[in-house]
Amino acid sequence: MEWENRTLIEEFFLKGLSGYPRLEHLFFVLILMMYAVILVGNGTLIILSIFDSHLHTPMYFFLGNLSFLDICFTTSSIPFTLVRFLSERKTISLLGCAVQMFLGLAMGTTECVLLGMMAFDRYVAICNPLRYPIIMSKSSYVTMAIGSWFSGVANSAVQTAFVMRLPLCGNVINHFLCEILAVMKMACTDISGNEFLMVVATILFTLMPLFLIVVSYSLIISSILKIRSAEGRSRAFSTCSAHFTVVIIFYGTILFMYMKPKSKDTLNGDDLDATDKLISMFYGVVAPLMNPLIYSLRNKDVKEAVKNLKKRFLGK
């Protein structure tokens, strides 16, 4: 019977902001503008990291990966959401739902691991600068980046496959997208196995990178405080402040989404669902929007690279 319930579902209805057409139109304009900035900002950082030889360092290699990751993540969700804001038909096929879950979780997991790798890079640069070229050789940081992408894809493939095998009672997803937790809530069977798998994945790909970040920055701060000159402390802090800000935005959002207690039968279930939607939107749009701004506004290397790129292509 459970198998029949699952196979009968060929498409899902995405509830999102249904019933609030004016609000949907407002969010359409805001998200479209932010998406354009995301593409331009992150695309510019990728171009700079490729064409400017001064940015051919591990830090900017990781930053280029982060920018590409943000473009992939937003492109996998925002265009679909924008279309649904203006369309009366707010449905998605079973296959489309699986693809959306896979891409969203894969990009999120990859970014967790990648931010951990970037923190380790900053630790070596500040706490062990003499050995930095050896430890962070090209083969090392390329392997670290590949490992981040592989972790994200592997984790997402396993999680998505197990969720799509669940028998689902209903086809209304109380979300803008096919988010994995929102789909799991519709299961009409025991999901303790899926929850256990998610806990293990969270420990491996979210908490362990976070632990690496905390340890790295604890050692970085300790080293910075030992620097005698104020100028030296300021210079050392500026090399990692951008990444630290991105970490706070990213992990602050994702931990609130996935680490808070979840329950199907809470007194304020509707309020919690509304909160999840807003937090998900913040994570999916604002964080990728802020990354290029944070890394470029106070970064002399990026500003100089922009000038060089203008001279190279515009002759100015």
PDB file of C-alpha atoms in Angstrom:
ATOM      1  CA  MET A   1       0.000   0.000   0.000  1.00  0.00           C
ATOM      2  CA  GLU A   2       2.864   2.363   0.886  1.00  0.00           C
ATOM      3  CA  TRP A   3       4.479   1.648  -2.500  1.00  0.00           C
ATOM      4  CA  GLU A   4       1.216   2.511  -4.269  1.00  0.00           C
ATOM      5  CA  ASN A   5       0.943   5.807  -2.365  1.00  0.00           C
ATOM      6  CA  ARG A   6       4.430   6.761  -3.470  1.00  0.00           C
ATOM      7  CA  THR A   7       4.121   5.852  -7.134  1.00  0.00           C
ATOM      8  CA  LEU A   8       0.813   7.714  -7.516  1.00  0.00           C
ATOM      9  CA  ILE A   9       2.600  10.999  -6.825  1.00  0.00           C
ATOM     10  CA  GLU A  10       3.869  12.367 -10.121  1.00  0.00           C
ATOM     11  CA  GLU A  11       4.160  16.019  -9.139  1.00  0.00           C
ATOM     12  CA  PHE A  12       4.236  18.221  -6.058  1.00  0.00           C
ATOM     13  CA  PHE A  13       2.482  21.472  -5.242  1.00  0.00           C
ATOM     14  CA  LEU A  14       4.827  24.068  -3.757  1.00  0.00           C
ATOM     15  CA  LYS A  15       2.865  26.114  -1.257  1.00  0.00           C
ATOM     16  CA  GLY A  16       5.421  28.901  -0.837  1.00  0.00           C
ATOM     17  CA  LEU A  17       3.573  32.219  -0.543  1.00  0.00           C
ATOM     18  CA  SER A  18       0.366  31.018  -2.208  1.00  0.00           C
ATOM     19  CA  GLY A  19      -2.504  33.249  -1.190  1.00  0.00           C
ATOM     20  CA  TYR A  20      -0.313  36.361  -1.053  1.00  0.00           C
ATOM     21  CA  PRO A  21       0.034  37.451  -4.724  1.00  0.00           C
ATOM     22  CA  ARG A  22       1.180  40.992  -3.889  1.00  0.00           C
ATOM     23  CA  LEU A  23       3.879  39.636  -1.627  1.00  0.00           C
ATOM     24  CA  GLU A  24       4.961  37.251  -4.380  1.00  0.00           C
ATOM     25  CA  HIS A  25       5.292  40.132  -6.841  1.00  0.00           C
ATOM     26  CA  LEU A  26       7.357  42.105  -4.312  1.00  0.00           C
ATOM     27  CA  PHE A  27       9.684  39.170  -3.688  1.00  0.00           C
ATOM     28  CA  PHE A  28       9.953  38.591  -7.446  1.00  0.00           C
ATOM     29  CA  VAL A  29      11.403  42.067  -7.978  1.00  0.00           C
ATOM     30  CA  LEU A  30      13.717  41.914  -4.947  1.00  0.00           C
ATOM     31  CA  ILE A  31      15.057  38.430  -5.679  1.00  0.00           C
ATOM     32  CA  LEU A  32      15.517  39.163  -9.387  1.00  0.00           C
ATOM     33  CA  MET A  33      17.626  42.222  -8.555  1.00  0.00           C
ATOM     34  CA  MET A  34      19.695  40.287  -6.006  1.00  0.00           C
ATOM     35  CA  TYR A  35      20.165  37.393  -8.434  1.00  0.00           C
ATOM     36  CA  ALA A  36      21.564  39.789 -11.048  1.00  0.00           C
ATOM     37  CA  VAL A  37      24.031  41.163  -8.487  1.00  0.00           C
ATOM     38  CA  ILE A  38      24.992  37.594  -7.486  1.00  0.00           C
ATOM     39  CA  LEU A  39      25.798  36.671 -11.084  1.00  0.00           C
ATOM     40  CA  VAL A  40      27.767  39.858 -11.759  1.00  0.00           C
ATOM     41  CA  GLY A  41      29.627  39.911  -8.426  1.00  0.00           C
ATOM     42  CA  ASN A  42      30.603  36.253  -8.264  1.00  0.00           C
ATOM     43  CA  GLY A  43      31.265  36.113 -12.010  1.00  0.00           C
ATOM     44  CA  THR A  44      33.648  39.058 -11.692  1.00  0.00           C
ATOM     45  CA  LEU A  45      35.578  37.360  -8.890  1.00  0.00           C
ATOM     46  CA  ILE A  46      35.930  34.197 -10.992  1.00  0.00           C
ATOM     47  CA  ILE A  47      37.206  36.175 -13.990  1.00  0.00           C
ATOM     48  CA  LEU A  48      39.677  38.093 -11.819  1.00  0.00           C
ATOM     49  CA  SER A  49      41.007  34.930 -10.185  1.00  0.00           C
ATOM     50  CA  ILE A  50      41.592  33.415 -13.641  1.00  0.00           C
ATOM     51  CA  PHE A  51      43.088  36.331 -15.568  1.00  0.00           C
ATOM     52  CA  ASP A  52      45.103  38.169 -12.898  1.00  0.00           C
ATOM     53  CA  SER A  53      48.356  36.352 -12.131  1.00  0.00           C
ATOM     54  CA  HIS A  54      48.629  38.103  -8.746  1.00  0.00           C
ATOM     55  CA  LEU A  55      45.525  36.215  -7.635  1.00  0.00           C
ATOM     56  CA  HIS A  56      46.879  32.783  -8.546  1.00  0.00           C
ATOM     57  CA  THR A  57      47.166  31.808  -4.884  1.00  0.00           C
ATOM     58  CA  PRO A  58      45.396  29.177  -2.760  1.00  0.00           C
ATOM     59  CA  MET A  59      43.200  31.819  -1.109  1.00  0.00           C
ATOM     60  CA  TYR A  60      41.817  33.135  -4.396  1.00  0.00           C
ATOM     61  CA  PHE A  61      41.594  29.657  -5.878  1.00  0.00           C
ATOM     62  CA  PHE A  62      39.266  28.738  -3.016  1.00  0.00           C
ATOM     63  CA  LEU A  63      37.443  32.043  -3.438  1.00  0.00           C
ATOM     64  CA  GLY A  64      36.908  31.299  -7.140  1.00  0.00           C
ATOM     65  CA  ASN A  65      35.455  27.918  -6.183  1.00  0.00           C
ATOM     66  CA  LEU A  66      33.198  29.599  -3.620  1.00  0.00           C
ATOM     67  CA  SER A  67      31.965  32.099  -6.213  1.00  0.00           C
ATOM     68  CA  PHE A  68      31.288  29.340  -8.755  1.00  0.00           C
ATOM     69  CA  LEU A  69      29.503  27.393  -6.028  1.00  0.00           C
ATOM     70  CA  ASP A  70      27.263  30.364  -5.221  1.00  0.00           C
ATOM     71  CA  ILE A  71      26.377  30.824  -8.887  1.00  0.00           C
ATOM     72  CA  CYS A  72      25.496  27.128  -9.243  1.00  0.00           C
ATOM     73  CA  PHE A  73      23.477  27.099  -6.032  1.00  0.00           C
ATOM     74  CA  THR A  74      21.403  30.174  -6.836  1.00  0.00           C
ATOM     75  CA  THR A  75      20.907  29.170 -10.480  1.00  0.00           C
ATOM     76  CA  SER A  76      19.554  25.794  -9.383  1.00  0.00           C
ATOM     77  CA  SER A  77      16.795  27.444  -7.350  1.00  0.00           C
ATOM     78  CA  ILE A  78      16.188  31.149  -8.013  1.00  0.00           C
ATOM     79  CA  PRO A  79      15.017  31.030 -11.686  1.00  0.00           C
ATOM     80  CA  PHE A  80      12.530  28.283 -10.773  1.00  0.00           C
ATOM     81  CA  THR A  81      11.270  30.296  -7.791  1.00  0.00           C
ATOM     82  CA  LEU A  82      10.885  33.446  -9.877  1.00  0.00           C
ATOM     83  CA  VAL A  83       8.818  31.601 -12.489  1.00  0.00           C
ATOM     84  CA  ARG A  84       6.577  30.158  -9.783  1.00  0.00           C
ATOM     85  CA  PHE A  85       6.025  33.614  -8.268  1.00  0.00           C
ATOM     86  CA  LEU A  86       4.416  34.765 -11.521  1.00  0.00           C
ATOM     87  CA  SER A  87       2.748  31.491 -12.501  1.00  0.00           C
ATOM     88  CA  GLU A  88      -0.605  30.204 -11.334  1.00  0.00           C
ATOM     89  CA  ARG A  89       0.670  26.636 -11.696  1.00  0.00           C
ATOM     90  CA  LYS A  90       2.996  26.106  -8.738  1.00  0.00           C
ATOM     91  CA  THR A  91       3.893  22.470  -9.284  1.00  0.00           C
ATOM     92  CA  ILE A  92       7.061  20.498  -9.903  1.00  0.00           C
ATOM     93  CA  SER A  93       7.505  16.976 -11.244  1.00  0.00           C
ATOM     94  CA  LEU A  94       8.829  14.122  -9.124  1.00  0.00           C
ATOM     95  CA  LEU A  95      12.086  14.089 -11.119  1.00  0.00           C
ATOM     96  CA  GLY A  96      12.398  17.868 -10.914  1.00  0.00           C
ATOM     97  CA  CYS A  97      11.913  17.692  -7.166  1.00  0.00           C
ATOM     98  CA  ALA A  98      14.672  15.077  -6.825  1.00  0.00           C
ATOM     99  CA  VAL A  99      17.070  17.155  -8.938  1.00  0.00           C
ATOM    100  CA  GLN A 100      16.311  20.264  -6.893  1.00  0.00           C
ATOM    101  CA  MET A 101      16.927  18.440  -3.607  1.00  0.00           C
ATOM    102  CA  PHE A 102      20.156  16.950  -4.912  1.00  0.00           C
ATOM    103  CA  LEU A 103      21.593  20.249  -6.182  1.00  0.00           C
ATOM    104  CA  GLY A 104      20.607  22.240  -3.107  1.00  0.00           C
ATOM    105  CA  LEU A 105      22.088  19.777  -0.635  1.00  0.00           C
ATOM    106  CA  ALA A 106      25.186  19.153  -2.759  1.00  0.00           C
ATOM    107  CA  MET A 107      26.013  22.864  -2.992  1.00  0.00           C
ATOM    108  CA  GLY A 108      25.322  23.442   0.701  1.00  0.00           C
ATOM    109  CA  THR A 109      27.497  20.530   1.807  1.00  0.00           C
ATOM    110  CA  THR A 110      30.309  21.536  -0.533  1.00  0.00           C
ATOM    111  CA  GLU A 111      30.305  25.075   0.844  1.00  0.00           C
ATOM    112  CA  CYS A 112      30.538  23.795   4.430  1.00  0.00           C
ATOM    113  CA  VAL A 113      33.627  21.743   3.639  1.00  0.00           C
ATOM    114  CA  LEU A 114      35.133  24.440   1.402  1.00  0.00           C
ATOM    115  CA  LEU A 115      34.867  27.076   4.149  1.00  0.00           C
ATOM    116  CA  GLY A 116      36.713  24.690   6.454  1.00  0.00           C
ATOM    117  CA  MET A 117      39.499  24.327   3.874  1.00  0.00           C
ATOM    118  CA  MET A 118      39.684  28.112   3.529  1.00  0.00           C
ATOM    119  CA  ALA A 119      40.015  28.495   7.306  1.00  0.00           C
ATOM    120  CA  PHE A 120      42.904  26.019   7.315  1.00  0.00           C
ATOM    121  CA  ASP A 121      44.545  27.996   4.505  1.00  0.00           C
ATOM    122  CA  ARG A 122      44.313  31.209   6.560  1.00  0.00           C
ATOM    123  CA  TYR A 123      45.714  29.400   9.607  1.00  0.00           C
ATOM    124  CA  VAL A 124      48.781  28.227   7.711  1.00  0.00           C
ATOM    125  CA  ALA A 125      49.284  31.657   6.108  1.00  0.00           C
ATOM    126  CA  ILE A 126      49.258  33.499   9.433  1.00  0.00           C
ATOM    127  CA  CYS A 127      50.568  30.960  11.947  1.00  0.00           C
ATOM    128  CA  ASN A 128      53.139  29.177   9.777  1.00  0.00           C
ATOM    129  CA  PRO A 129      54.022  31.580   6.929  1.00  0.00           C
ATOM    130  CA  LEU A 130      57.491  30.154   6.247  1.00  0.00           C
ATOM    131  CA  ARG A 131      56.084  26.714   5.436  1.00  0.00           C
ATOM    132  CA  TYR A 132      53.015  28.055   3.639  1.00  0.00           C
ATOM    133  CA  PRO A 133      54.323  27.439   0.070  1.00  0.00           C
ATOM    134  CA  ILE A 134      55.128  23.835   1.013  1.00  0.00           C
ATOM    135  CA  ILE A 135      51.956  22.981   2.932  1.00  0.00           C
ATOM    136  CA  MET A 136      49.628  24.801   0.544  1.00  0.00           C
ATOM    137  CA  SER A 137      51.239  23.675  -2.691  1.00  0.00           C
ATOM    138  CA  LYS A 138      49.157  23.586  -5.856  1.00  0.00           C
ATOM    139  CA  SER A 139      48.615  19.840  -5.612  1.00  0.00           C
ATOM    140  CA  SER A 140      47.466  20.258  -2.001  1.00  0.00           C
ATOM    141  CA  TYR A 141      44.904  23.011  -2.452  1.00  0.00           C
ATOM    142  CA  VAL A 142      43.533  21.548  -5.693  1.00  0.00           C
ATOM    143  CA  THR A 143      43.051  18.213  -3.904  1.00  0.00           C
ATOM    144  CA  MET A 144      41.334  20.003  -1.012  1.00  0.00           C
ATOM    145  CA  ALA A 145      38.919  21.714  -3.410  1.00  0.00           C
ATOM    146  CA  ILE A 146      38.167  18.476  -5.274  1.00  0.00           C
ATOM    147  CA  GLY A 147      37.552  16.755  -1.939  1.00  0.00           C
ATOM    148  CA  SER A 148      35.073  19.473  -0.970  1.00  0.00           C
ATOM    149  CA  TRP A 149      33.085  19.025  -4.187  1.00  0.00           C
ATOM    150  CA  PHE A 150      33.185  15.229  -3.937  1.00  0.00           C
ATOM    151  CA  SER A 151      31.940  15.330  -0.331  1.00  0.00           C
ATOM    152  CA  GLY A 152      29.001  17.496  -1.326  1.00  0.00           C
ATOM    153  CA  VAL A 153      27.988  15.403  -4.320  1.00  0.00           C
ATOM    154  CA  ALA A 154      28.381  12.066  -2.496  1.00  0.00           C
ATOM    155  CA  ASN A 155      26.442  13.177   0.590  1.00  0.00           C
ATOM    156  CA  SER A 156      23.641  14.685  -1.485  1.00  0.00           C
ATOM    157  CA  ALA A 157      23.346  11.620  -3.737  1.00  0.00           C
ATOM    158  CA  VAL A 158      22.927   9.305  -0.745  1.00  0.00           C
ATOM    159  CA  GLN A 159      20.510  11.579   1.144  1.00  0.00           C
ATOM    160  CA  THR A 160      18.359  12.284  -1.907  1.00  0.00           C
ATOM    161  CA  ALA A 161      18.181   8.613  -2.900  1.00  0.00           C
ATOM    162  CA  PHE A 162      16.963   7.583   0.563  1.00  0.00           C
ATOM    163  CA  VAL A 163      14.377  10.377   0.738  1.00  0.00           C
ATOM    164  CA  MET A 164      12.974   9.581  -2.706  1.00  0.00           C
ATOM    165  CA  ARG A 165      12.408   5.971  -1.613  1.00  0.00           C
ATOM    166  CA  LEU A 166      10.060   7.087   1.181  1.00  0.00           C
ATOM    167  CA  PRO A 167       6.305   6.528   0.706  1.00  0.00           C
ATOM    168  CA  LEU A 168       4.731   9.981   0.803  1.00  0.00           C
ATOM    169  CA  CYS A 169       1.248  10.786   2.085  1.00  0.00           C
ATOM    170  CA  GLY A 170       0.358  13.889   0.124  1.00  0.00           C
ATOM    171  CA  ASN A 171       1.995  16.069  -2.472  1.00  0.00           C
ATOM    172  CA  VAL A 172       1.829  19.573  -0.952  1.00  0.00           C
ATOM    173  CA  ILE A 173       5.272  20.898   0.036  1.00  0.00           C
ATOM    174  CA  ASN A 174       5.074  23.807   2.459  1.00  0.00           C
ATOM    175  CA  HIS A 175       8.083  25.541   0.950  1.00  0.00           C
ATOM    176  CA  PHE A 176       9.314  27.516  -2.059  1.00  0.00           C
ATOM    177  CA  LEU A 177      11.435  24.593  -3.258  1.00  0.00           C
ATOM    178  CA  CYS A 178      11.836  20.849  -2.852  1.00  0.00           C
ATOM    179  CA  GLU A 179      13.884  21.213   0.304  1.00  0.00           C
ATOM    180  CA  ILE A 180      14.862  17.853   1.766  1.00  0.00           C
ATOM    181  CA  LEU A 181      13.417  18.387   5.252  1.00  0.00           C
ATOM    182  CA  ALA A 182      10.132  19.665   3.817  1.00  0.00           C
ATOM    183  CA  VAL A 183       9.797  16.504   1.697  1.00  0.00           C
ATOM    184  CA  MET A 184      10.700  14.228   4.625  1.00  0.00           C
ATOM    185  CA  LYS A 185       7.841  15.737   6.648  1.00  0.00           C
ATOM    186  CA  MET A 186       5.363  14.239   4.161  1.00  0.00           C
ATOM    187  CA  ALA A 187       6.534  10.665   4.728  1.00  0.00           C
ATOM    188  CA  CYS A 188       3.858   8.280   5.991  1.00  0.00           C
ATOM    189  CA  THR A 189       6.359   5.833   7.435  1.00  0.00           C
ATOM    190  CA  ASP A 190       9.099   5.798  10.032  1.00  0.00           C
ATOM    191  CA  ILE A 191      11.892   8.165   8.983  1.00  0.00           C
ATOM    192  CA  SER A 192      14.266   7.431  11.870  1.00  0.00           C
ATOM    193  CA  GLY A 193      16.744   5.886   9.420  1.00  0.00           C
ATOM    194  CA  ASN A 194      16.741   9.028   7.293  1.00  0.00           C
ATOM    195  CA  GLU A 195      17.096  11.200  10.381  1.00  0.00           C
ATOM    196  CA  PHE A 196      20.042   9.127  11.609  1.00  0.00           C
ATOM    197  CA  LEU A 197      21.691   9.409   8.208  1.00  0.00           C
ATOM    198  CA  MET A 198      21.174  13.164   8.267  1.00  0.00           C
ATOM    199  CA  VAL A 199      22.658  13.437  11.759  1.00  0.00           C
ATOM    200  CA  VAL A 200      25.766  11.516  10.653  1.00  0.00           C
ATOM    201  CA  ALA A 201      26.103  13.705   7.558  1.00  0.00           C
ATOM    202  CA  THR A 202      25.644  16.838   9.668  1.00  0.00           C
ATOM    203  CA  ILE A 203      28.440  15.768  12.004  1.00  0.00           C
ATOM    204  CA  LEU A 204      30.800  14.880   9.154  1.00  0.00           C
ATOM    205  CA  PHE A 205      30.125  17.720   6.724  1.00  0.00           C
ATOM    206  CA  THR A 206      28.832  20.559   8.901  1.00  0.00           C
ATOM    207  CA  LEU A 207      30.098  20.238  12.467  1.00  0.00           C
ATOM    208  CA  MET A 208      33.573  18.894  11.652  1.00  0.00           C
ATOM    209  CA  PRO A 209      34.345  21.737   9.200  1.00  0.00           C
ATOM    210  CA  LEU A 210      32.928  24.142  11.795  1.00  0.00           C
ATOM    211  CA  PHE A 211      35.225  22.616  14.425  1.00  0.00           C
ATOM    212  CA  LEU A 212      38.171  23.073  12.050  1.00  0.00           C
ATOM    213  CA  ILE A 213      37.149  26.710  11.536  1.00  0.00           C
ATOM    214  CA  VAL A 214      36.862  27.366  15.286  1.00  0.00           C
ATOM    215  CA  VAL A 215      40.243  25.771  16.024  1.00  0.00           C
ATOM    216  CA  SER A 216      41.913  27.563  13.101  1.00  0.00           C
ATOM    217  CA  TYR A 217      40.621  30.974  14.099  1.00  0.00           C
ATOM    218  CA  SER A 218      41.419  30.402  17.769  1.00  0.00           C
ATOM    219  CA  LEU A 219      45.033  29.797  16.785  1.00  0.00           C
ATOM    220  CA  ILE A 220      44.942  32.718  14.329  1.00  0.00           C
ATOM    221  CA  ILE A 221      43.663  35.143  16.975  1.00  0.00           C
ATOM    222  CA  SER A 222      46.254  33.880  19.435  1.00  0.00           C
ATOM    223  CA  SER A 223      49.031  34.498  16.886  1.00  0.00           C
ATOM    224  CA  ILE A 224      47.704  37.949  15.961  1.00  0.00           C
ATOM    225  CA  LEU A 225      47.628  39.048  19.596  1.00  0.00           C
ATOM    226  CA  LYS A 226      51.319  38.144  19.903  1.00  0.00           C
ATOM    227  CA  ILE A 227      52.260  40.573  17.123  1.00  0.00           C
ATOM    228  CA  ARG A 228      53.767  43.669  18.733  1.00  0.00           C
ATOM    229  CA  SER A 229      53.047  46.347  16.138  1.00  0.00           C
ATOM    230  CA  ALA A 230      49.486  47.608  15.644  1.00  0.00           C
ATOM    231  CA  GLU A 231      50.097  47.771  11.896  1.00  0.00           C
ATOM    232  CA  GLY A 232      51.181  44.129  11.816  1.00  0.00           C
ATOM    233  CA  ARG A 233      48.108  43.049  13.772  1.00  0.00           C
ATOM    234  CA  SER A 234      45.846  45.037  11.465  1.00  0.00           C
ATOM    235  CA  ARG A 235      47.438  43.524   8.352  1.00  0.00           C
ATOM    236  CA  ALA A 236      47.184  39.997   9.721  1.00  0.00           C
ATOM    237  CA  PHE A 237      43.565  40.472  10.741  1.00  0.00           C
ATOM    238  CA  SER A 238      42.605  41.927   7.344  1.00  0.00           C
ATOM    239  CA  THR A 239      43.780  38.745   5.581  1.00  0.00           C
ATOM    240  CA  CYS A 240      41.173  36.622   7.357  1.00  0.00           C
ATOM    241  CA  SER A 241      38.395  39.065   8.352  1.00  0.00           C
ATOM    242  CA  ALA A 242      36.512  38.626   5.065  1.00  0.00           C
ATOM    243  CA  HIS A 243      36.445  34.837   5.319  1.00  0.00           C
ATOM    244  CA  PHE A 244      35.460  35.003   8.991  1.00  0.00           C
ATOM    245  CA  THR A 245      32.507  37.270   8.133  1.00  0.00           C
ATOM    246  CA  VAL A 246      31.348  34.869   5.400  1.00  0.00           C
ATOM    247  CA  VAL A 247      31.599  31.961   7.858  1.00  0.00           C
ATOM    248  CA  ILE A 248      29.411  33.780  10.400  1.00  0.00           C
ATOM    249  CA  ILE A 249      26.720  34.528   7.798  1.00  0.00           C
ATOM    250  CA  PHE A 250      26.761  31.040   6.269  1.00  0.00           C
ATOM    251  CA  TYR A 251      26.976  28.928   9.423  1.00  0.00           C
ATOM    252  CA  GLY A 252      24.702  31.193  11.433  1.00  0.00           C
ATOM    253  CA  THR A 253      21.983  30.630   8.850  1.00  0.00           C
ATOM    254  CA  ILE A 254      22.503  26.932   8.168  1.00  0.00           C
ATOM    255  CA  LEU A 255      22.778  25.970  11.848  1.00  0.00           C
ATOM    256  CA  PHE A 256      19.519  27.772  12.577  1.00  0.00           C
ATOM    257  CA  MET A 257      17.850  25.913   9.710  1.00  0.00           C
ATOM    258  CA  TYR A 258      19.083  22.399  10.365  1.00  0.00           C
ATOM    259  CA  MET A 259      20.208  22.155  13.982  1.00  0.00           C
ATOM    260  CA  LYS A 260      17.130  23.505  15.773  1.00  0.00           C
ATOM    261  CA  PRO A 261      14.623  20.916  17.044  1.00  0.00           C
ATOM    262  CA  LYS A 262      12.216  19.673  14.379  1.00  0.00           C
ATOM    263  CA  SER A 263       8.768  18.328  15.135  1.00  0.00           C
ATOM    264  CA  LYS A 264       5.722  17.497  13.090  1.00  0.00           C
ATOM    265  CA  ASP A 265       3.346  18.154  15.952  1.00  0.00           C
ATOM    266  CA  THR A 266       4.273  21.417  17.645  1.00  0.00           C
ATOM    267  CA  LEU A 267       1.820  23.987  18.890  1.00  0.00           C
ATOM    268  CA  ASN A 268       3.277  26.656  16.661  1.00  0.00           C
ATOM    269  CA  GLY A 269       3.982  24.472  13.653  1.00  0.00           C
ATOM    270  CA  ASP A 270       2.765  27.021  11.095  1.00  0.00           C
ATOM    271  CA  ASP A 271       4.929  29.754  12.592  1.00  0.00           C
ATOM    272  CA  LEU A 272       7.956  27.485  12.509  1.00  0.00           C
ATOM    273  CA  ASP A 273       7.307  26.631   8.864  1.00  0.00           C
ATOM    274  CA  ALA A 274       7.052  30.324   7.980  1.00  0.00           C
ATOM    275  CA  THR A 275      10.318  30.975   9.791  1.00  0.00           C
ATOM    276  CA  ASP A 276      12.006  28.120   7.923  1.00  0.00           C
ATOM    277  CA  LYS A 277      10.905  29.607   4.603  1.00  0.00           C
ATOM    278  CA  LEU A 278      12.305  33.048   5.392  1.00  0.00           C
ATOM    279  CA  ILE A 279      15.570  31.634   6.720  1.00  0.00           C
ATOM    280  CA  SER A 280      15.873  29.429   3.635  1.00  0.00           C
ATOM    281  CA  MET A 281      15.365  32.459   1.391  1.00  0.00           C
ATOM    282  CA  PHE A 282      18.002  34.387   3.350  1.00  0.00           C
ATOM    283  CA  TYR A 283      20.442  31.495   3.021  1.00  0.00           C
ATOM    284  CA  GLY A 284      19.702  30.964  -0.652  1.00  0.00           C
ATOM    285  CA  VAL A 285      19.945  34.597  -1.778  1.00  0.00           C
ATOM    286  CA  VAL A 286      21.545  36.939   0.739  1.00  0.00           C
ATOM    287  CA  ALA A 287      24.613  34.833   1.604  1.00  0.00           C
ATOM    288  CA  PRO A 288      25.739  34.398  -2.059  1.00  0.00           C
ATOM    289  CA  LEU A 289      25.000  38.098  -2.557  1.00  0.00           C
ATOM    290  CA  MET A 290      27.208  39.149   0.353  1.00  0.00           C
ATOM    291  CA  ASN A 291      30.220  36.960  -0.453  1.00  0.00           C
ATOM    292  CA  PRO A 292      31.630  38.991  -3.404  1.00  0.00           C
ATOM    293  CA  LEU A 293      30.854  42.265  -1.614  1.00  0.00           C
ATOM    294  CA  ILE A 294      32.642  41.189   1.556  1.00  0.00           C
ATOM    295  CA  TYR A 295      35.689  39.914  -0.298  1.00  0.00           C
ATOM    296  CA  SER A 296      36.022  42.933  -2.586  1.00  0.00           C
ATOM    297  CA  LEU A 297      35.150  46.037  -0.572  1.00  0.00           C
ATOM    298  CA  ARG A 298      38.178  45.954   1.735  1.00  0.00           C
ATOM    299  CA  ASN A 299      40.482  43.793  -0.360  1.00  0.00           C
ATOM    300  CA  LYS A 300      43.347  45.694  -1.969  1.00  0.00           C
ATOM    301  CA  ASP A 301      44.332  42.725  -4.158  1.00  0.00           C
ATOM    302  CA  VAL A 302      40.857  42.504  -5.688  1.00  0.00           C
ATOM    303  CA  LYS A 303      40.668  46.260  -6.256  1.00  0.00           C
ATOM    304  CA  GLU A 304      44.063  46.203  -7.954  1.00  0.00           C
ATOM    305  CA  ALA A 305      43.008  43.227 -10.072  1.00  0.00           C
ATOM    306  CA  VAL A 306      39.914  45.146 -11.231  1.00  0.00           C
ATOM    307  CA  LYS A 307      42.123  48.047 -12.321  1.00  0.00           C
ATOM    308  CA  ASN A 308      44.448  45.686 -14.179  1.00  0.00           C
ATOM    309  CA  LEU A 309      41.502  43.987 -15.891  1.00  0.00           C
ATOM    310  CA  LYS A 310      40.166  47.348 -17.052  1.00  0.00           C
ATOM    311  CA  LYS A 311      43.563  48.264 -18.477  1.00  0.00           C
ATOM    312  CA  ARG A 312      43.862  44.907 -20.193  1.00  0.00           C
ATOM    313  CA  PHE A 313      40.477  44.884 -21.910  1.00  0.00           C
ATOM    314  CA  LEU A 314      39.500  48.565 -22.059  1.00  0.00           C
ATOM    315  CA  GLY A 315      42.906  50.170 -22.365  1.00  0.00           C
ATOM    316  CA  LYS A 316      42.184  52.526 -19.453  1.00  0.00           C
TER     317      LYS A 316
END
